[in-house]
Amino acid sequence: MNGPGIQLTLAPELRLFAPPSRRAERVPTATDGASSLGHVVESAGVPLTEVGRLLVDGHEVPVSYVPSAGQSVEVFGVERPQHIPGAPPLRFLLDVHLGTLARRLRLLGVDAAYENEDIGDPALATRSAAEQRVLLSRDRGLLRRRELFAGAYVYSDNPDEQLRDVLGRFAPALTPWTRCTACNGPLRSADKDSVGDRLESGTHRSYDVFAQCTACERVYWRGAHHARLERIVSEAVEEFGGVATP
């Protein structure tokens, strides 16, 4: 772009998307005089999924606004908790690189679809639109696809931080121990007799309380990993609300 110049300021949390040379305040930015502000911001490296308010000379404008020479543009991050306009009960779709986050969201009762194999960006974006799911990804290119219902960049590669980021950003209702961590299906209580043929003898002798997925029929009980899972649940519930008791 080599048309009218503007002054572009990205919010501090958005500067990681821009090249290092363009992370200062009031960066001189050339435009072509015809492109929308949304296009200008994306050209600076910022996915629009991460953009909140846009101010031009102190006045809020939509992403379709076409900036003029000499104007000062401020780009803010999304407000938290973020409201998704037109969304059904909040649900997510995670790309192939976020399997641990998907399982933790399911552990907390959050509807989190996940593809175990890389089905490709077009298929993920299409599923997001068809099922009205918020796509979570660390792939900036994927988040720029126009057919997405909604999307969000996952800022950390650490699962603990990823979970806190998503819960803090979207404030989903937490109902721990109600979803299958393997397939996302709902769980129901199950008596030992009904699931006995799926248990090893040691498990059958040692445990009396079970749950079973209504979709894939996987059986759950409070086994060796329960303490670690309990910690994840209790910390999330303490900070973000919900009911911790399974």
PDB file of C-alpha atoms in Angstrom:
ATOM      1  CA  MET A   1       0.000   0.000   0.000  1.00  0.00           C
ATOM      2  CA  ASN A   2       1.425   3.382  -0.950  1.00  0.00           C
ATOM      3  CA  GLY A   3      -1.578   5.712  -0.694  1.00  0.00           C
ATOM      4  CA  PRO A   4      -2.699   8.006   2.136  1.00  0.00           C
ATOM      5  CA  GLY A   5      -0.752   7.550   5.376  1.00  0.00           C
ATOM      6  CA  ILE A   6      -2.314   7.007   8.784  1.00  0.00           C
ATOM      7  CA  GLN A   7      -0.921   6.567  12.280  1.00  0.00           C
ATOM      8  CA  LEU A   8      -1.675   3.062  13.605  1.00  0.00           C
ATOM      9  CA  THR A   9      -1.511   2.136  17.293  1.00  0.00           C
ATOM     10  CA  LEU A  10      -2.059  -1.485  18.333  1.00  0.00           C
ATOM     11  CA  ALA A  11      -3.080  -2.384  21.878  1.00  0.00           C
ATOM     12  CA  PRO A  12      -0.126  -3.895  23.787  1.00  0.00           C
ATOM     13  CA  GLU A  13      -1.653  -7.393  23.742  1.00  0.00           C
ATOM     14  CA  LEU A  14      -1.980  -7.258  19.941  1.00  0.00           C
ATOM     15  CA  ARG A  15       1.573  -6.182  19.156  1.00  0.00           C
ATOM     16  CA  LEU A  16       2.875  -9.740  19.163  1.00  0.00           C
ATOM     17  CA  PHE A  17       1.080 -10.231  15.831  1.00  0.00           C
ATOM     18  CA  ALA A  18       2.973  -7.385  14.141  1.00  0.00           C
ATOM     19  CA  PRO A  19       6.588  -7.446  12.935  1.00  0.00           C
ATOM     20  CA  PRO A  20       8.980  -6.109  15.635  1.00  0.00           C
ATOM     21  CA  SER A  21       9.527  -2.915  13.646  1.00  0.00           C
ATOM     22  CA  ARG A  22       5.813  -2.100  13.835  1.00  0.00           C
ATOM     23  CA  ARG A  23       5.110  -2.651  17.523  1.00  0.00           C
ATOM     24  CA  ALA A  24       5.586   0.925  18.713  1.00  0.00           C
ATOM     25  CA  GLU A  25       2.796   3.402  19.293  1.00  0.00           C
ATOM     26  CA  ARG A  26       1.614   5.515  16.362  1.00  0.00           C
ATOM     27  CA  VAL A  27       3.335   3.579  13.588  1.00  0.00           C
ATOM     28  CA  PRO A  28       3.152   5.389  10.210  1.00  0.00           C
ATOM     29  CA  THR A  29       1.113   3.088   7.947  1.00  0.00           C
ATOM     30  CA  ALA A  30       0.412   3.516   4.235  1.00  0.00           C
ATOM     31  CA  THR A  31      -3.041   2.692   2.860  1.00  0.00           C
ATOM     32  CA  ASP A  32      -4.411   2.555  -0.676  1.00  0.00           C
ATOM     33  CA  GLY A  33      -7.266   4.975  -0.016  1.00  0.00           C
ATOM     34  CA  ALA A  34      -9.898   2.325  -0.723  1.00  0.00           C
ATOM     35  CA  SER A  35      -9.335  -0.612   1.631  1.00  0.00           C
ATOM     36  CA  SER A  36     -11.338  -0.955   4.837  1.00  0.00           C
ATOM     37  CA  LEU A  37      -9.789  -0.498   8.225  1.00  0.00           C
ATOM     38  CA  GLY A  38     -10.299  -4.224   8.810  1.00  0.00           C
ATOM     39  CA  HIS A  39      -8.078  -4.965   5.821  1.00  0.00           C
ATOM     40  CA  VAL A  40      -5.450  -2.507   7.047  1.00  0.00           C
ATOM     41  CA  VAL A  41      -5.389  -4.138  10.487  1.00  0.00           C
ATOM     42  CA  GLU A  42      -5.113  -7.633   9.004  1.00  0.00           C
ATOM     43  CA  SER A  43      -2.283  -6.399   6.778  1.00  0.00           C
ATOM     44  CA  ALA A  44      -0.499  -5.364   9.968  1.00  0.00           C
ATOM     45  CA  GLY A  45      -0.682  -9.027  11.043  1.00  0.00           C
ATOM     46  CA  VAL A  46      -3.607  -8.925  13.487  1.00  0.00           C
ATOM     47  CA  PRO A  47      -6.472 -11.424  12.993  1.00  0.00           C
ATOM     48  CA  LEU A  48      -9.829  -9.656  13.261  1.00  0.00           C
ATOM     49  CA  THR A  49     -10.930 -12.299  15.767  1.00  0.00           C
ATOM     50  CA  GLU A  50      -8.660 -10.499  18.250  1.00  0.00           C
ATOM     51  CA  VAL A  51      -9.874  -6.971  17.547  1.00  0.00           C
ATOM     52  CA  GLY A  52     -12.326  -5.103  19.746  1.00  0.00           C
ATOM     53  CA  ARG A  53     -12.995  -1.393  19.406  1.00  0.00           C
ATOM     54  CA  LEU A  54     -11.497   0.682  16.599  1.00  0.00           C
ATOM     55  CA  LEU A  55     -11.059   4.398  17.214  1.00  0.00           C
ATOM     56  CA  VAL A  56     -10.281   6.913  14.468  1.00  0.00           C
ATOM     57  CA  ASP A  57      -9.277  10.302  15.861  1.00  0.00           C
ATOM     58  CA  GLY A  58     -10.997   9.259  19.085  1.00  0.00           C
ATOM     59  CA  HIS A  59     -14.291   8.170  17.510  1.00  0.00           C
ATOM     60  CA  GLU A  60     -15.404   4.526  17.312  1.00  0.00           C
ATOM     61  CA  VAL A  61     -15.812   3.147  13.787  1.00  0.00           C
ATOM     62  CA  PRO A  62     -16.675  -0.261  12.251  1.00  0.00           C
ATOM     63  CA  VAL A  63     -14.128  -2.494  10.526  1.00  0.00           C
ATOM     64  CA  SER A  64     -15.661  -1.446   7.185  1.00  0.00           C
ATOM     65  CA  TYR A  65     -14.546   2.168   7.685  1.00  0.00           C
ATOM     66  CA  VAL A  66     -12.087   3.473   5.048  1.00  0.00           C
ATOM     67  CA  PRO A  67      -9.402   5.613   6.721  1.00  0.00           C
ATOM     68  CA  SER A  68      -8.209   8.902   5.259  1.00  0.00           C
ATOM     69  CA  ALA A  69      -4.778  10.494   5.129  1.00  0.00           C
ATOM     70  CA  GLY A  70      -3.455  11.780   8.437  1.00  0.00           C
ATOM     71  CA  GLN A  71      -5.971  10.016  10.653  1.00  0.00           C
ATOM     72  CA  SER A  72      -4.921   8.386  13.910  1.00  0.00           C
ATOM     73  CA  VAL A  73      -6.209   4.827  14.373  1.00  0.00           C
ATOM     74  CA  GLU A  74      -6.251   2.934  17.692  1.00  0.00           C
ATOM     75  CA  VAL A  75      -6.875  -0.817  17.661  1.00  0.00           C
ATOM     76  CA  PHE A  76      -8.032  -2.400  20.917  1.00  0.00           C
ATOM     77  CA  GLY A  77      -8.234  -6.056  21.884  1.00  0.00           C
ATOM     78  CA  VAL A  78     -11.521  -7.840  22.554  1.00  0.00           C
ATOM     79  CA  GLU A  79     -13.299  -7.042  25.792  1.00  0.00           C
ATOM     80  CA  ARG A  80     -13.475  -9.857  28.323  1.00  0.00           C
ATOM     81  CA  PRO A  81     -15.719 -11.705  28.841  1.00  0.00           C
ATOM     82  CA  GLN A  82     -16.361 -11.655  25.114  1.00  0.00           C
ATOM     83  CA  HIS A  83     -19.931 -11.889  23.851  1.00  0.00           C
ATOM     84  CA  ILE A  84     -20.430 -13.726  20.556  1.00  0.00           C
ATOM     85  CA  PRO A  85     -23.384 -12.085  18.745  1.00  0.00           C
ATOM     86  CA  GLY A  86     -25.995 -14.553  17.544  1.00  0.00           C
ATOM     87  CA  ALA A  87     -24.322 -17.493  19.268  1.00  0.00           C
ATOM     88  CA  PRO A  88     -26.313 -20.466  20.562  1.00  0.00           C
ATOM     89  CA  PRO A  89     -25.208 -21.870  23.930  1.00  0.00           C
ATOM     90  CA  LEU A  90     -21.454 -21.358  23.753  1.00  0.00           C
ATOM     91  CA  ARG A  91     -19.503 -24.210  22.194  1.00  0.00           C
ATOM     92  CA  PHE A  92     -16.063 -24.595  20.700  1.00  0.00           C
ATOM     93  CA  LEU A  93     -14.115 -26.327  17.948  1.00  0.00           C
ATOM     94  CA  LEU A  94     -10.383 -26.895  18.461  1.00  0.00           C
ATOM     95  CA  ASP A  95      -7.780 -27.634  15.819  1.00  0.00           C
ATOM     96  CA  VAL A  96      -5.540 -30.699  15.841  1.00  0.00           C
ATOM     97  CA  HIS A  97      -2.814 -29.012  17.926  1.00  0.00           C
ATOM     98  CA  LEU A  98      -5.047 -28.321  20.950  1.00  0.00           C
ATOM     99  CA  GLY A  99      -5.989 -31.807  22.110  1.00  0.00           C
ATOM    100  CA  THR A 100      -5.000 -31.276  25.752  1.00  0.00           C
ATOM    101  CA  LEU A 101      -7.026 -28.070  25.944  1.00  0.00           C
ATOM    102  CA  ALA A 102     -10.021 -29.845  24.404  1.00  0.00           C
ATOM    103  CA  ARG A 103      -9.898 -32.602  27.024  1.00  0.00           C
ATOM    104  CA  ARG A 104      -9.647 -30.080  29.859  1.00  0.00           C
ATOM    105  CA  LEU A 105     -12.591 -28.077  28.586  1.00  0.00           C
ATOM    106  CA  ARG A 106     -14.627 -31.284  28.372  1.00  0.00           C
ATOM    107  CA  LEU A 107     -13.543 -32.196  31.898  1.00  0.00           C
ATOM    108  CA  LEU A 108     -15.174 -28.928  32.983  1.00  0.00           C
ATOM    109  CA  GLY A 109     -18.371 -29.729  31.079  1.00  0.00           C
ATOM    110  CA  VAL A 110     -17.692 -27.303  28.206  1.00  0.00           C
ATOM    111  CA  ASP A 111     -18.838 -28.409  24.742  1.00  0.00           C
ATOM    112  CA  ALA A 112     -15.515 -28.728  22.903  1.00  0.00           C
ATOM    113  CA  ALA A 113     -15.370 -30.539  19.567  1.00  0.00           C
ATOM    114  CA  TYR A 114     -11.916 -31.632  18.435  1.00  0.00           C
ATOM    115  CA  GLU A 115     -10.448 -33.276  15.356  1.00  0.00           C
ATOM    116  CA  ASN A 116      -7.847 -35.950  16.133  1.00  0.00           C
ATOM    117  CA  GLU A 117      -6.532 -35.674  12.588  1.00  0.00           C
ATOM    118  CA  ASP A 118      -5.649 -32.603  10.551  1.00  0.00           C
ATOM    119  CA  ILE A 119      -8.693 -32.233   8.304  1.00  0.00           C
ATOM    120  CA  GLY A 120      -7.422 -28.981   6.809  1.00  0.00           C
ATOM    121  CA  ASP A 121      -8.284 -25.328   7.288  1.00  0.00           C
ATOM    122  CA  PRO A 122     -11.258 -25.219   4.868  1.00  0.00           C
ATOM    123  CA  ALA A 123     -12.984 -28.163   6.583  1.00  0.00           C
ATOM    124  CA  LEU A 124     -12.420 -26.697  10.061  1.00  0.00           C
ATOM    125  CA  ALA A 125     -13.781 -23.320   9.017  1.00  0.00           C
ATOM    126  CA  THR A 126     -16.788 -24.958   7.361  1.00  0.00           C
ATOM    127  CA  ARG A 127     -17.560 -26.986  10.496  1.00  0.00           C
ATOM    128  CA  SER A 128     -17.250 -23.863  12.646  1.00  0.00           C
ATOM    129  CA  ALA A 129     -19.869 -22.165  10.470  1.00  0.00           C
ATOM    130  CA  ALA A 130     -22.180 -25.174  10.128  1.00  0.00           C
ATOM    131  CA  GLU A 131     -22.257 -25.936  13.871  1.00  0.00           C
ATOM    132  CA  GLN A 132     -21.877 -22.319  15.069  1.00  0.00           C
ATOM    133  CA  ARG A 133     -18.781 -23.130  17.089  1.00  0.00           C
ATOM    134  CA  VAL A 134     -16.020 -20.732  18.146  1.00  0.00           C
ATOM    135  CA  LEU A 135     -12.829 -22.015  16.526  1.00  0.00           C
ATOM    136  CA  LEU A 136      -9.833 -22.008  18.865  1.00  0.00           C
ATOM    137  CA  SER A 137      -6.425 -22.089  17.199  1.00  0.00           C
ATOM    138  CA  ARG A 138      -2.839 -20.841  17.300  1.00  0.00           C
ATOM    139  CA  ASP A 139      -2.869 -20.643  13.486  1.00  0.00           C
ATOM    140  CA  ARG A 140      -3.319 -17.000  12.486  1.00  0.00           C
ATOM    141  CA  GLY A 141      -4.023 -17.895   8.878  1.00  0.00           C
ATOM    142  CA  LEU A 142      -6.854 -20.210   9.875  1.00  0.00           C
ATOM    143  CA  LEU A 143      -8.439 -17.458  11.953  1.00  0.00           C
ATOM    144  CA  ARG A 144      -8.502 -15.150   8.933  1.00  0.00           C
ATOM    145  CA  ARG A 145     -10.822 -17.422   6.942  1.00  0.00           C
ATOM    146  CA  ARG A 146     -14.010 -15.539   6.118  1.00  0.00           C
ATOM    147  CA  GLU A 147     -16.370 -18.508   6.513  1.00  0.00           C
ATOM    148  CA  LEU A 148     -15.692 -18.904  10.257  1.00  0.00           C
ATOM    149  CA  PHE A 149     -18.659 -18.496  12.571  1.00  0.00           C
ATOM    150  CA  ALA A 150     -16.292 -17.031  15.179  1.00  0.00           C
ATOM    151  CA  GLY A 151     -12.731 -17.630  16.264  1.00  0.00           C
ATOM    152  CA  ALA A 152     -10.113 -16.908  18.894  1.00  0.00           C
ATOM    153  CA  TYR A 153      -6.352 -17.076  19.002  1.00  0.00           C
ATOM    154  CA  VAL A 154      -4.919 -19.210  21.820  1.00  0.00           C
ATOM    155  CA  TYR A 155      -2.036 -17.120  23.094  1.00  0.00           C
ATOM    156  CA  SER A 156       0.000 -19.676  25.039  1.00  0.00           C
ATOM    157  CA  ASP A 157       1.420 -23.105  24.256  1.00  0.00           C
ATOM    158  CA  ASN A 158       1.070 -24.129  27.924  1.00  0.00           C
ATOM    159  CA  PRO A 159      -2.176 -26.090  28.610  1.00  0.00           C
ATOM    160  CA  ASP A 160      -2.717 -24.502  32.046  1.00  0.00           C
ATOM    161  CA  GLU A 161      -2.413 -21.005  30.594  1.00  0.00           C
ATOM    162  CA  GLN A 162      -4.500 -21.950  27.564  1.00  0.00           C
ATOM    163  CA  LEU A 163      -7.352 -23.072  29.789  1.00  0.00           C
ATOM    164  CA  ARG A 164      -7.280 -19.907  31.890  1.00  0.00           C
ATOM    165  CA  ASP A 165      -7.164 -17.794  28.727  1.00  0.00           C
ATOM    166  CA  VAL A 166     -10.246 -19.427  27.193  1.00  0.00           C
ATOM    167  CA  LEU A 167     -12.238 -19.468  30.442  1.00  0.00           C
ATOM    168  CA  GLY A 168     -11.381 -15.843  31.151  1.00  0.00           C
ATOM    169  CA  ARG A 169     -12.157 -14.697  27.629  1.00  0.00           C
ATOM    170  CA  PHE A 170     -15.494 -16.453  27.092  1.00  0.00           C
ATOM    171  CA  ALA A 171     -16.739 -17.255  30.625  1.00  0.00           C
ATOM    172  CA  PRO A 172     -18.485 -20.505  29.601  1.00  0.00           C
ATOM    173  CA  ALA A 173     -20.734 -22.201  32.148  1.00  0.00           C
ATOM    174  CA  LEU A 174     -18.765 -24.893  33.985  1.00  0.00           C
ATOM    175  CA  THR A 175     -20.446 -28.202  34.820  1.00  0.00           C
ATOM    176  CA  PRO A 176     -17.500 -30.493  35.669  1.00  0.00           C
ATOM    177  CA  TRP A 177     -17.624 -34.266  35.255  1.00  0.00           C
ATOM    178  CA  THR A 178     -20.567 -34.156  32.821  1.00  0.00           C
ATOM    179  CA  ARG A 179     -18.777 -34.752  29.483  1.00  0.00           C
ATOM    180  CA  CYS A 180     -16.698 -37.538  28.032  1.00  0.00           C
ATOM    181  CA  THR A 181     -13.117 -36.324  27.705  1.00  0.00           C
ATOM    182  CA  ALA A 182     -12.599 -38.731  24.802  1.00  0.00           C
ATOM    183  CA  CYS A 183     -15.519 -37.851  22.499  1.00  0.00           C
ATOM    184  CA  ASN A 184     -17.331 -34.856  24.083  1.00  0.00           C
ATOM    185  CA  GLY A 185     -20.558 -36.831  24.630  1.00  0.00           C
ATOM    186  CA  PRO A 186     -22.672 -36.409  27.783  1.00  0.00           C
ATOM    187  CA  LEU A 187     -22.052 -38.699  30.778  1.00  0.00           C
ATOM    188  CA  ARG A 188     -24.663 -40.529  32.823  1.00  0.00           C
ATOM    189  CA  SER A 189     -24.380 -42.371  36.127  1.00  0.00           C
ATOM    190  CA  ALA A 190     -23.866 -46.116  35.731  1.00  0.00           C
ATOM    191  CA  ASP A 191     -24.124 -48.958  38.230  1.00  0.00           C
ATOM    192  CA  LYS A 192     -21.413 -51.559  38.485  1.00  0.00           C
ATOM    193  CA  ASP A 193     -23.546 -54.353  37.099  1.00  0.00           C
ATOM    194  CA  SER A 194     -24.323 -52.485  33.871  1.00  0.00           C
ATOM    195  CA  VAL A 195     -20.647 -51.762  33.093  1.00  0.00           C
ATOM    196  CA  GLY A 196     -19.064 -54.796  34.738  1.00  0.00           C
ATOM    197  CA  ASP A 197     -18.163 -56.457  31.448  1.00  0.00           C
ATOM    198  CA  ARG A 198     -16.077 -53.391  30.522  1.00  0.00           C
ATOM    199  CA  LEU A 199     -13.982 -53.427  33.723  1.00  0.00           C
ATOM    200  CA  GLU A 200     -10.810 -55.239  34.627  1.00  0.00           C
ATOM    201  CA  SER A 201     -11.128 -57.394  37.724  1.00  0.00           C
ATOM    202  CA  GLY A 202      -9.067 -55.033  39.914  1.00  0.00           C
ATOM    203  CA  THR A 203     -11.197 -52.068  38.958  1.00  0.00           C
ATOM    204  CA  HIS A 204     -14.364 -54.084  39.548  1.00  0.00           C
ATOM    205  CA  ARG A 205     -13.233 -54.941  43.086  1.00  0.00           C
ATOM    206  CA  SER A 206     -11.898 -51.497  44.032  1.00  0.00           C
ATOM    207  CA  TYR A 207     -14.544 -49.055  42.799  1.00  0.00           C
ATOM    208  CA  ASP A 208     -18.296 -48.693  43.139  1.00  0.00           C
ATOM    209  CA  VAL A 209     -19.122 -45.338  41.528  1.00  0.00           C
ATOM    210  CA  PHE A 210     -19.101 -45.150  37.745  1.00  0.00           C
ATOM    211  CA  ALA A 211     -20.214 -42.945  34.874  1.00  0.00           C
ATOM    212  CA  GLN A 212     -20.616 -43.865  31.235  1.00  0.00           C
ATOM    213  CA  CYS A 213     -20.624 -41.832  28.046  1.00  0.00           C
ATOM    214  CA  THR A 214     -23.979 -41.987  26.282  1.00  0.00           C
ATOM    215  CA  ALA A 215     -22.246 -41.609  22.910  1.00  0.00           C
ATOM    216  CA  CYS A 216     -19.113 -43.808  22.866  1.00  0.00           C
ATOM    217  CA  GLU A 217     -19.988 -45.850  26.019  1.00  0.00           C
ATOM    218  CA  ARG A 218     -16.584 -45.257  27.624  1.00  0.00           C
ATOM    219  CA  VAL A 219     -16.686 -45.922  31.392  1.00  0.00           C
ATOM    220  CA  TYR A 220     -15.247 -43.534  34.016  1.00  0.00           C
ATOM    221  CA  TRP A 221     -14.360 -43.968  37.685  1.00  0.00           C
ATOM    222  CA  ARG A 222     -12.202 -42.206  40.274  1.00  0.00           C
ATOM    223  CA  GLY A 223      -8.962 -43.973  39.445  1.00  0.00           C
ATOM    224  CA  ALA A 224      -5.281 -43.188  39.818  1.00  0.00           C
ATOM    225  CA  HIS A 225      -5.469 -39.935  37.832  1.00  0.00           C
ATOM    226  CA  HIS A 226      -8.466 -38.537  39.695  1.00  0.00           C
ATOM    227  CA  ALA A 227      -6.405 -36.351  42.069  1.00  0.00           C
ATOM    228  CA  ARG A 228      -4.719 -34.563  39.159  1.00  0.00           C
ATOM    229  CA  LEU A 229      -8.042 -34.036  37.406  1.00  0.00           C
ATOM    230  CA  GLU A 230      -9.633 -32.870  40.653  1.00  0.00           C
ATOM    231  CA  ARG A 231      -6.928 -30.206  40.936  1.00  0.00           C
ATOM    232  CA  ILE A 232      -7.661 -28.914  37.427  1.00  0.00           C
ATOM    233  CA  VAL A 233     -11.388 -28.788  38.184  1.00  0.00           C
ATOM    234  CA  SER A 234     -11.107 -27.192  41.625  1.00  0.00           C
ATOM    235  CA  GLU A 235      -8.719 -24.467  40.430  1.00  0.00           C
ATOM    236  CA  ALA A 236     -10.954 -23.608  37.470  1.00  0.00           C
ATOM    237  CA  VAL A 237     -14.113 -23.556  39.566  1.00  0.00           C
ATOM    238  CA  GLU A 238     -12.481 -21.436  42.269  1.00  0.00           C
ATOM    239  CA  GLU A 239     -11.405 -18.801  39.743  1.00  0.00           C
ATOM    240  CA  PHE A 240     -14.215 -18.920  37.176  1.00  0.00           C
ATOM    241  CA  GLY A 241     -17.239 -20.389  38.972  1.00  0.00           C
ATOM    242  CA  GLY A 242     -19.185 -23.621  38.650  1.00  0.00           C
ATOM    243  CA  VAL A 243     -19.855 -26.700  40.746  1.00  0.00           C
ATOM    244  CA  ALA A 244     -16.821 -28.829  41.522  1.00  0.00           C
ATOM    245  CA  THR A 245     -18.473 -31.937  42.985  1.00  0.00           C
ATOM    246  CA  PRO A 246     -18.821 -34.801  40.461  1.00  0.00           C
TER     247      PRO A 246
END
